[in-house]
mmCIF file of C-alpha atoms in Angstrom:
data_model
loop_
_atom_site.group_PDB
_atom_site.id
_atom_site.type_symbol
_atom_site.label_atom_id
_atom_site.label_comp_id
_atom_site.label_asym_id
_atom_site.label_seq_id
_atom_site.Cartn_x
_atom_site.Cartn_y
_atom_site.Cartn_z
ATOM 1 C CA UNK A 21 0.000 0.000 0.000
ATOM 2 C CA UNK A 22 1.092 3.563 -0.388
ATOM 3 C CA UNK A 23 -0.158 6.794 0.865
ATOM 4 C CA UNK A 24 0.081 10.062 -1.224
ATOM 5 C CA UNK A 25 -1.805 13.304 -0.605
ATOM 6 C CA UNK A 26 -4.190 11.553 2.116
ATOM 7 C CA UNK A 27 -5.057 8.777 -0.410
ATOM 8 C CA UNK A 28 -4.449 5.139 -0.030
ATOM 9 C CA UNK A 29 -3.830 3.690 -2.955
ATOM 10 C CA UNK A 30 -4.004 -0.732 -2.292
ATOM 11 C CA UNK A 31 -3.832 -3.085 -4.895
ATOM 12 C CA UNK A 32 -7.210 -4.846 -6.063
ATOM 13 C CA UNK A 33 -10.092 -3.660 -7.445
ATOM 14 C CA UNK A 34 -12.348 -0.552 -5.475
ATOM 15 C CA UNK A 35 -15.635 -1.178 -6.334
ATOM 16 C CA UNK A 36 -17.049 1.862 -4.226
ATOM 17 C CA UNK A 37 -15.233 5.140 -4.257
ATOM 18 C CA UNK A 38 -11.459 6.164 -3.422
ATOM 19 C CA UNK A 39 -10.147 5.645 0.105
ATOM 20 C CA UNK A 40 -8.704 8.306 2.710
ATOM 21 C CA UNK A 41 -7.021 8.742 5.459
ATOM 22 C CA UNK A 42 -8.711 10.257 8.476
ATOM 23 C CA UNK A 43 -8.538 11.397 12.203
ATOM 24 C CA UNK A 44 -9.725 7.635 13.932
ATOM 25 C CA UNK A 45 -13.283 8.086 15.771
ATOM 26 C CA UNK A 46 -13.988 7.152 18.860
ATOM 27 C CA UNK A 47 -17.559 6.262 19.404
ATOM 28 C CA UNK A 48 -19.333 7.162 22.604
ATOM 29 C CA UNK A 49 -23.118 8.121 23.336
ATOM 30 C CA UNK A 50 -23.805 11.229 24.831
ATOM 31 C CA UNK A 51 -26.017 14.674 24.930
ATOM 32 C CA UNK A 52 -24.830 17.269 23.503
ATOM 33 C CA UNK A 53 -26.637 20.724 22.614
ATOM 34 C CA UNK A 54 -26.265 22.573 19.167
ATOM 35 C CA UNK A 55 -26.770 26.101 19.397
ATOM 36 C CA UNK A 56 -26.832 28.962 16.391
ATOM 37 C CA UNK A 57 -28.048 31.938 17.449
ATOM 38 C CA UNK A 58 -31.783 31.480 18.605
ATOM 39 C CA UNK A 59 -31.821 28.096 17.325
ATOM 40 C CA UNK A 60 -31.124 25.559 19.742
ATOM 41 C CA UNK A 61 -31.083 21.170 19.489
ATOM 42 C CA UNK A 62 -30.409 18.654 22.244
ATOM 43 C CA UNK A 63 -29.076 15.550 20.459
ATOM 44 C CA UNK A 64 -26.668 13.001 20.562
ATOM 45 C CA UNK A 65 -22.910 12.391 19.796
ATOM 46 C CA UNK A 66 -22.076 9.157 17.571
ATOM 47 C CA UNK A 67 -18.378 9.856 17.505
ATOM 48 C CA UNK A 68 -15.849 12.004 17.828
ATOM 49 C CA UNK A 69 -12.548 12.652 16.964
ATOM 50 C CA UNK A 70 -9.459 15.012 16.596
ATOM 51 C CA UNK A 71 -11.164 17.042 14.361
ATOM 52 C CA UNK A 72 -14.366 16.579 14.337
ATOM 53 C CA UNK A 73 -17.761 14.993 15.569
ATOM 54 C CA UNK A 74 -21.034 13.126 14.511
ATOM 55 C CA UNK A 75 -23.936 14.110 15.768
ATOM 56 C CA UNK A 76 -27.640 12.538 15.336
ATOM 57 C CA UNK A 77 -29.766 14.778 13.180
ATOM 58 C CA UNK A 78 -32.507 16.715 15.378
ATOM 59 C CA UNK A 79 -36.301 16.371 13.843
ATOM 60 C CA UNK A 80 -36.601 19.904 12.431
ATOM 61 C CA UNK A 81 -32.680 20.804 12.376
ATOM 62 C CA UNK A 82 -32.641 23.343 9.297
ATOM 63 C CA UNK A 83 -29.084 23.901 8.889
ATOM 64 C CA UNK A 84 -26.669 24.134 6.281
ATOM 65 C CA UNK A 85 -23.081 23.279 5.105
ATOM 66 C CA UNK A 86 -20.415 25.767 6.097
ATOM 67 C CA UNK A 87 -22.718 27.127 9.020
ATOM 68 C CA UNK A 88 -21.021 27.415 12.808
ATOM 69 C CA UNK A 89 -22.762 26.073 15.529
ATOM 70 C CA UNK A 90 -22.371 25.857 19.507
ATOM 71 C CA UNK A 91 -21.552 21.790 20.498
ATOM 72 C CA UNK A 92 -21.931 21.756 24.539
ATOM 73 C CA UNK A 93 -21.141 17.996 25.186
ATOM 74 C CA UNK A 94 -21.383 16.675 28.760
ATOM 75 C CA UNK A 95 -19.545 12.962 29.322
ATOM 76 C CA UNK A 96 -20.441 11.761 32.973
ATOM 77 C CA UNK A 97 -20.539 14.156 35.583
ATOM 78 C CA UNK A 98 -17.041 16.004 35.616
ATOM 79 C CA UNK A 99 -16.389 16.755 31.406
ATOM 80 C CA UNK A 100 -18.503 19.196 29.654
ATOM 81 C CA UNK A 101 -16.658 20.133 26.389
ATOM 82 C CA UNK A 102 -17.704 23.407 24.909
ATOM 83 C CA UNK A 103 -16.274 24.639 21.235
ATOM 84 C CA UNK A 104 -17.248 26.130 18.347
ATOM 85 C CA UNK A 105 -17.733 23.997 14.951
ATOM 86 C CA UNK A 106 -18.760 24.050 11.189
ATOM 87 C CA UNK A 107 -21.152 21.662 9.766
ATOM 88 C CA UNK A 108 -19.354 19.626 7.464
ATOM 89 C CA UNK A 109 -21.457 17.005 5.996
ATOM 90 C CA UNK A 110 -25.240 16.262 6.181
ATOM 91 C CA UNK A 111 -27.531 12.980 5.854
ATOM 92 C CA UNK A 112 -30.774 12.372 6.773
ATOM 93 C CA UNK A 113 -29.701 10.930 9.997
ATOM 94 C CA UNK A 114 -26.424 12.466 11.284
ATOM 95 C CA UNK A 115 -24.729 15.749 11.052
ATOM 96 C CA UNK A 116 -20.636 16.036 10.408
ATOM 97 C CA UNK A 117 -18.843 19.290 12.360
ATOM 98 C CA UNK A 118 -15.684 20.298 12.232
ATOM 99 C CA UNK A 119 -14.032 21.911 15.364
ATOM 100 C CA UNK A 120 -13.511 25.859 14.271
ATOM 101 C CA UNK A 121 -12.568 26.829 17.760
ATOM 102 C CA UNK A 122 -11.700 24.910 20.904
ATOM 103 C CA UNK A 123 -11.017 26.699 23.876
ATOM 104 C CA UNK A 124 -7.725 26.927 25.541
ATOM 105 C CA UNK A 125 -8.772 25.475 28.486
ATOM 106 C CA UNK A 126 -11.085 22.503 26.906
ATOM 107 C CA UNK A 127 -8.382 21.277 24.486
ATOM 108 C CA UNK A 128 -6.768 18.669 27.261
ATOM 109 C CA UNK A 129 -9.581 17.503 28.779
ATOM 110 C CA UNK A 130 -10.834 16.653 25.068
ATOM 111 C CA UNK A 131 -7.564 15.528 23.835
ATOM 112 C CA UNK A 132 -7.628 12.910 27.358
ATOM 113 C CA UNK A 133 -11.173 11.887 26.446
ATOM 114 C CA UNK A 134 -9.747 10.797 22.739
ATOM 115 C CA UNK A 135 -6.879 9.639 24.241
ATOM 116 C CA UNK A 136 -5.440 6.870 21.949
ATOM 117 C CA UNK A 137 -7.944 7.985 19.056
ATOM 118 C CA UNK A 138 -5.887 11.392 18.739
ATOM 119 C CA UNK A 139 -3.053 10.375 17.032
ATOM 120 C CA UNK A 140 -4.715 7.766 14.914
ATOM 121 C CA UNK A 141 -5.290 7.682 11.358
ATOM 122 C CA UNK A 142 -7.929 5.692 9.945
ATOM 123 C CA UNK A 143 -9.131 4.717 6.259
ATOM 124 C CA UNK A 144 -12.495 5.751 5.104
ATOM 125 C CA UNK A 145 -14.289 5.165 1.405
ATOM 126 C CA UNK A 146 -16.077 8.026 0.075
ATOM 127 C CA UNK A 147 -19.159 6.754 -1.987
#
């Protein structure tokens, strides 16, 4: 296999899209609100990673690609991550963000939640 530009290139046939390299998620379950300006969403977190997190698509979310949002995340009773992120991707069921800003004084506790998973690349297929 060899790696060039973030693509993995393996021999054999690729019957559904190009491969990539990518921050490794870590899935956990948890609440997390979305806030842009008066808009507001409780949901849930699917993953999350180094860059980034999946969230479950709120009934009624009305978003759009490239818009920041709010992610408050609370895992047990003694983390509550709060940053700034971009929406990234959309489905029907989940919504990809992108970390814009993490604050100073969040970016160890979320970089000990990850812990393994932040220095982890992992292949992914886009379709």
């Amino acid at each position: 296999m060899t790696i060039e530009n973030n693509v993995a290139d393996e021999s054999g046939p690729d019957e559904s899209g190009t491969k990539f390299l990518r921050p490794a998620r870590m899935r956990i379950e948890t609440t997390v609100l979305m806030s842009h300006g008066v808009q507001s969403h409780p949901t849930e977190l699917v993953d999350i990673s180094a860059t980034g997190a999946l969230l479950r698509r709120p009934l009624g979310w009305q978003g759009e690609l490239g818009q920041a949002w709010v992610l408050d995340m609370i895992f047990g009773r003694d983390l509550h991550i709060h940053l700034e992120a971009v929406v990234a991707r959309i489905s029907d069921r989940h919504i990809g963000f992108a970390y814009s800003r993490i604050p100073e004084d969040k970016q160890v506790p979320l970089w000990n939640l990850l812990g393994g998973y932040a220095d982890i690349l992992e292949h992914w297929r886009e379709e």
